[in-house]
Amino acid sequence: MTATYTFDIFSTLDGFANHNGDWGGYWGKQGPEFLAYRAAAYRDPLRMVLGAKTYSSNAPFLNADFDRSLFDGWITRMFDSPVTVLSSRLTEPLEWPDTTIESGDPIEVVTRLKAESEVPLRSHGSLTLNRALLNAGLIDTIEVTIFPVISGTTGVDRIFDGADDFDLELLEARTFDGHTQVLTYRPTRHS
C-alpha cells in the first residue's frame, strides 16, 4: 500500500504563499471554523515532509523556552508529528522532536517514503520541494487555502512558479467563516 502525499499550502487570491507586509499570520483572516478544520486535518497520525528552508523558518518556535500555548491547535499537532526534512546542508540533531534528515535526491526519498510509510505524508509550505515533487508526479492531492486578500505589492513566493502544466480535478471545496476557501485537487499532468 502506498501512502498518500498532500501538498498543503496557504495562498492569497493572487497566488502568493507569503508576504513581507504587515498582514500578520493567515493574512489576518483566520476564523473559528477554519481553525477547527485545520485542527481536524492534523488530528490523525501523519508524517510531515519539509524542505530545509521551511524547517529552518519554524525551528525558532521549537525552542523549549517558546510558549506553545500561543500556537493554534493544528500547529502544535504539526510540531508533534514525525518529520522528514529533505536537506543536504542541515545536520542532526535538530530542534524538532522525532525528525530525520534525508540528504538524498528528494524524488527518490519521497518515492521511498510513500512506499514505506504507514501514515499519510503531508507537507505544509516547502515550495521548492513540492514543485519538484509535483513535476515528478508524487503529489496525490494539493490542498490550497485561499485567504480573501490580494497582496500584489507585499506578496512573495508565488506558489506554482516553476511547476509544469497540470489539470486539476476538484475533490472538495469548502468555505469557512464566510470568506476563506479550502480547495482540494488531484493533479494530473496536462498532455
C-alpha positions as a printed Julia matrix, in Angstrom:
191×3 Matrix{Float64}:
   0.0    0.0     0.0
   1.29   3.44   -0.9
   0.96   6.38    1.48
  -0.73   9.46    0.08
   1.13  12.75   -0.17
  -0.7   16.07    0.32
   0.83  19.42   -0.56
  -0.88  21.79    1.89
  -0.39  25.47    1.13
  -1.81  28.84    2.17
  -2.33  31.4    -0.59
  -3.58  34.83   -1.44
  -6.05  35.12   -4.3
  -3.15  36.25   -6.48
  -1.1   33.14   -5.69
   1.43  34.22   -3.06
   2.38  31.89   -0.22
   3.97  34.6     1.94
   4.18  38.35    2.38
   6.61  40.95    3.59
   3.9   43.36    4.71
   2.01  43.95    7.93
  -0.74  41.39    7.29
   0.08  39.07   10.19
  -0.48  35.31   10.23
  -3.21  33.95    7.94
  -3.21  37.43    6.38
  -5.4   38.35    9.37
  -8.3   36.26    8.01
  -8.4   33.22   10.3
 -11.67  32.37   11.97
 -13.02  29.68   14.31
 -14.45  27.45   11.56
 -11.17  27.48    9.65
  -9.07  26.79   12.74
 -11.36  23.87   13.71
 -10.97  22.47   10.18
  -7.17  22.73   10.43
  -7.18  21.0    13.83
  -9.22  18.13   12.35
  -6.88  17.86    9.33
  -3.9   17.35   11.66
  -5.68  15.17   14.25
  -4.87  11.73   12.8
  -1.31  10.38   12.63
   0.76  11.65    9.72
   4.36  12.32    8.75
   5.39  15.82    7.79
   7.79  16.25    4.86
   9.61  19.57    4.77
  12.38  21.28    2.9
  15.31  22.86    4.77
  14.03  26.43    4.4
  10.6   25.63    5.86
  12.14  23.62    8.67
  14.58  26.44    9.47
  11.84  29.08    9.49
   9.88  27.02   12.05
  12.84  25.94   14.2
  12.8   29.03   16.47
   9.28  28.09   17.58
  10.54  24.69   18.75
  12.85  26.15   21.38
  11.98  24.82   24.85
  11.55  28.41   26.07
   8.89  29.24   23.46
   5.33  29.35   24.84
   3.49  26.68   22.82
   0.13  27.9    24.12
   0.5   30.74   21.6
   0.04  28.26   18.75
  -3.24  27.28   17.17
  -4.05  23.62   17.84
  -3.16  22.37   14.36
   0.31  23.93   14.58
   1.0   22.16   17.87
  -0.13  18.89   16.25
   2.12  19.54   13.25
   5.08  20.16   15.58
   4.26  16.92   17.44
   4.23  14.83   14.24
   7.25  12.89   12.99
   9.1   14.88   10.34
  11.37  14.1     7.43
  13.47  17.09    6.38
  14.99  16.92    2.91
  18.28  18.78    3.08
  21.88  18.45    2.03
  23.05  21.22    4.4
  21.3   20.57    7.75
  22.74  18.05   10.2
  21.26  16.16   13.12
  20.31  16.63   15.85
  17.53  19.05   15.0
  15.28  21.01   17.37
  12.11  19.36   16.08
  11.45  16.12   18.03
  11.22  12.88   16.02
  12.91  14.46   13.0
  15.12  12.74   10.48
  17.19  14.34    7.75
  17.35  12.82    4.29
  20.13  14.24    2.14
  19.46  12.19   -0.98
  17.54  13.09   -4.09
  14.1   14.35   -2.96
  12.3   12.37   -5.68
  13.92   9.12   -4.57
  13.39   9.88   -0.87
   9.69  10.68   -1.24
   9.15   7.69   -3.54
  10.62   5.5    -0.77
   8.62   7.27    1.96
   5.4    6.74    0.03
   6.21   3.03   -0.26
   7.24   2.57    3.38
   5.09   4.94    5.44
   2.14   3.54    7.35
   0.62   7.02    7.71
  -0.2    9.74    5.16
   2.52  12.21    4.2
   1.78  15.92    4.37
   3.84  18.98    3.59
   2.92  22.5     4.62
   4.84  25.08    2.63
   8.19  23.87    1.25
   7.51  25.39   -2.17
  10.72  24.39   -3.97
  10.46  20.82   -2.73
   6.78  20.48   -3.59
   7.15  21.94   -7.07
   9.78  19.27   -7.79
   7.56  16.54   -6.33
   4.56  17.81   -8.32
   6.6   17.76  -11.53
   7.71  14.19  -10.68
   4.09  13.04  -10.23
   4.46  12.27   -6.5
   1.79  14.6    -5.11
  -1.6   12.95   -4.73
  -3.56  15.99   -3.56
  -2.99  19.73   -3.43
  -4.9   21.47   -0.67
  -4.88  25.22   -1.28
  -6.32  27.53    1.37
  -7.17  30.83   -0.29
  -7.4   33.79    2.02
  -9.51  36.69    0.71
  -6.67  39.11    0.01
  -4.6   40.35   -2.89
  -1.02  41.09   -1.9
   0.25  42.45   -5.2
   2.72  44.79   -3.51
   3.74  42.79   -0.44
   3.34  39.22   -1.74
   6.37  36.94   -2.02
   6.86  33.34   -3.09
   4.47  32.56   -5.93
   3.27  29.05   -5.24
   3.47  27.4    -8.64
   6.34  29.27  -10.33
   8.45  26.56  -11.94
   5.7   23.94  -11.99
   4.83  22.11  -15.2
   1.31  22.22  -16.67
  -1.33  20.24  -14.76
  -5.03  19.61  -14.98
  -6.73  19.7   -11.58
  -9.69  17.58  -10.55
 -11.6   19.31   -7.78
 -12.14  16.79   -4.98
 -13.56  19.16   -2.37
 -14.36  22.86   -1.97
 -15.26  24.36    1.37
 -15.76  27.89    2.66
 -15.01  28.77    6.27
 -16.05  31.79    8.29
 -17.83  33.17    5.22
 -14.63  34.11    3.38
 -11.75  31.57    3.42
 -11.82  28.8     0.82
 -10.09  25.44    1.03
  -9.83  23.73   -2.35
  -8.55  20.17   -2.63
  -7.4   18.95   -6.04
  -5.97  15.83   -7.63
  -3.29  16.91  -10.13
  -2.62  15.13  -13.42
  -0.01  16.22  -15.92
  -1.55  18.12  -18.82
  -0.82  16.36  -22.1
